[in-house]
Coordinates of C-alpha atoms in Angstrom, one line a residue:
X1 CA 17.4 -4.2 -0.7
X2 CA 15.4 -1.0 -1.2
X3 CA 12.4 -3.1 -2.1
X4 CA 12.5 -4.9 1.3
X5 CA 12.8 -1.6 3.1
X6 CA 9.9 -0.2 1.2
X7 CA 7.8 -3.3 1.8
X8 CA 8.5 -2.9 5.4
X9 CA 7.6 0.8 5.3
X10 CA 4.4 -0.2 3.5
X11 CA 3.5 -2.4 6.3
X12 CA 4.2 0.4 8.8
X13 CA 2.3 2.9 6.6
X14 CA -0.7 0.4 6.6
X15 CA -0.7 0.3 10.4
X16 CA -0.6 4.1 10.6
X17 CA -3.2 4.5 7.9
X18 CA -5.6 1.9 9.1
X19 CA -5.4 3.5 12.6
X20 CA -7.4 6.4 11.3
X21 CA -10.4 6.1 13.7
X22 CA -13.8 4.4 13.5
X23 CA -14.9 0.8 13.6
X24 CA -15.5 -2.1 11.1
X25 CA -19.2 -2.4 11.2
X26 CA -19.7 -2.8 7.4
X27 CA -17.6 -3.5 4.3
X28 CA -16.1 -0.5 2.6
X29 CA -16.4 0.2 -1.2
X30 CA -13.5 -1.3 -3.0
X31 CA -14.3 0.6 -6.2
X32 CA -13.7 3.9 -4.4
X33 CA -11.0 6.3 -5.4
X34 CA -8.8 8.2 -3.0
X35 CA -10.6 11.4 -3.9
X36 CA -14.0 9.8 -2.9
X37 CA -12.7 8.4 0.3
X38 CA -14.5 9.9 3.3
X39 CA -13.5 8.3 6.6
X40 CA -11.5 5.5 7.9
X41 CA -13.4 2.6 6.3
X42 CA -12.9 4.3 2.9
X43 CA -9.3 4.9 3.5
X44 CA -8.8 1.2 4.2
X45 CA -10.8 0.2 1.0
X46 CA -8.6 2.5 -1.1
X47 CA -5.4 1.4 0.7
X48 CA -6.2 -2.3 0.2
X49 CA -7.2 -1.8 -3.4
X50 CA -3.9 0.0 -4.2
X51 CA -1.9 -2.7 -2.4
X52 CA -3.7 -5.3 -4.5
X53 CA -3.0 -3.4 -7.7
X54 CA 0.7 -3.1 -6.7
X55 CA 0.9 -6.8 -5.9
X56 CA -0.7 -7.9 -9.2
X57 CA 1.7 -5.5 -11.1
X58 CA 4.7 -7.0 -9.3
X59 CA 3.5 -10.5 -9.8
X60 CA 3.1 -9.9 -13.5
X61 CA 6.8 -8.9 -14.1
X62 CA 8.4 -11.4 -16.4
X63 CA 11.0 -9.1 -18.2
X64 CA 12.2 -5.5 -18.4
X65 CA 9.2 -4.3 -20.4
X66 CA 6.7 -5.8 -17.9
X67 CA 8.8 -4.3 -15.1
X68 CA 8.4 -0.9 -16.6
X69 CA 4.7 -1.3 -16.9
X70 CA 4.5 -2.5 -13.3
X71 CA 6.5 0.5 -12.3
X72 CA 4.1 2.9 -13.9
X73 CA 1.2 1.1 -12.2
X74 CA 3.0 1.4 -8.8
X75 CA 3.5 5.1 -9.4
X76 CA -0.2 5.6 -10.0
X77 CA -1.1 3.7 -6.9
X78 CA 1.4 5.7 -5.0
X79 CA -0.5 8.9 -6.0
X80 CA -3.7 7.3 -4.7
X81 CA -2.0 6.4 -1.4
X82 CA -0.6 9.9 -1.1
X83 CA -4.1 11.4 -1.2
X84 CA -5.4 8.9 1.4
X85 CA -2.4 9.6 3.7
X86 CA -3.0 13.3 3.5
X87 CA -6.7 12.7 4.4
X88 CA -5.8 10.4 7.3
X89 CA -3.3 13.0 8.8
X90 CA -6.1 14.7 10.7
X91 CA -6.9 11.8 12.8
X92 CA -5.7 11.7 16.5
X93 CA -3.2 9.1 17.7
X94 CA -5.8 7.5 19.8
X95 CA -8.1 7.1 16.9
X96 CA -5.2 5.7 14.8
X97 CA -4.4 3.2 17.4
X98 CA -8.0 2.0 17.8
X99 CA -8.5 1.6 14.1
X100 CA -5.1 -0.1 13.6
X101 CA -6.4 -2.8 16.0
X102 CA -9.7 -3.1 14.1
X103 CA -8.2 -3.6 10.6
X104 CA -4.6 -4.8 10.9
X105 CA -5.5 -8.5 10.5
X106 CA -7.8 -7.7 7.5
X107 CA -4.9 -6.4 5.5
X108 CA -2.3 -8.9 6.5
X109 CA -3.0 -11.3 3.5
X110 CA -2.7 -8.4 1.1
X111 CA 0.6 -7.2 2.6
X112 CA 2.0 -10.7 2.6
X113 CA 1.1 -11.1 -1.0
X114 CA 2.9 -8.0 -1.9
X115 CA 6.0 -8.9 0.1
X116 CA 6.0 -12.4 -1.3
X117 CA 5.8 -11.1 -4.9
X118 CA 8.7 -8.6 -4.2
X119 CA 10.8 -11.4 -2.6
X120 CA 10.2 -13.8 -5.5
X121 CA 11.0 -11.2 -8.1
X122 CA 14.2 -10.2 -6.2
X123 CA 15.3 -13.9 -6.2
X124 CA 14.4 -14.6 -9.8
X125 CA 15.2 -11.4 -11.6
X126 CA 17.3 -9.0 -9.5
X127 CA 18.0 -6.7 -12.5
X128 CA 14.4 -5.9 -13.2
X129 CA 13.5 -5.7 -9.5
X130 CA 15.4 -2.4 -9.4
X131 CA 12.8 -0.8 -11.8
X132 CA 10.1 -1.9 -9.3
X133 CA 12.2 -0.7 -6.3
X134 CA 12.5 2.7 -7.8
X135 CA 8.8 3.0 -8.2
X136 CA 8.3 1.6 -4.6
X137 CA 10.6 4.4 -3.4
X138 CA 7.8 6.8 -4.5
X139 CA 5.3 5.3 -2.1
X140 CA 4.3 7.8 0.7
X141 CA 6.5 7.6 3.7
X142 CA 4.8 6.2 6.8
X143 CA 6.9 8.5 9.1
X144 CA 6.1 12.2 9.2
X145 CA 8.9 14.3 10.6

């Protein structure tokens, strides 16, 4: 069940992250790293790229060995997301809300793909899903206390 919670947290994190301010006038650079990200559009590009990487990793799981590889990929993606989350922390709540409205639908397909991959894996191979869930636990928390 941890993976479902983490998937939900990822969705919340996306909402908070995409709410970083700015508009959606032009496409962002999907090849950008978190270190290179400079502004809301870049944060979204990095976030979406990392979600896609995580989704592909989860979809590739067929056994324990591939689950371990996927977990390593998820941990790497988590590091990128942590950098972006730190950069986005400086945005005001108003900017976050405005940006969330601008980009939420753009990322819905990517989020659904990840949630569907986790759900499918949980139903077909509950033992290996724990390896993935442990890695997903390392994703940055969407709630700062």
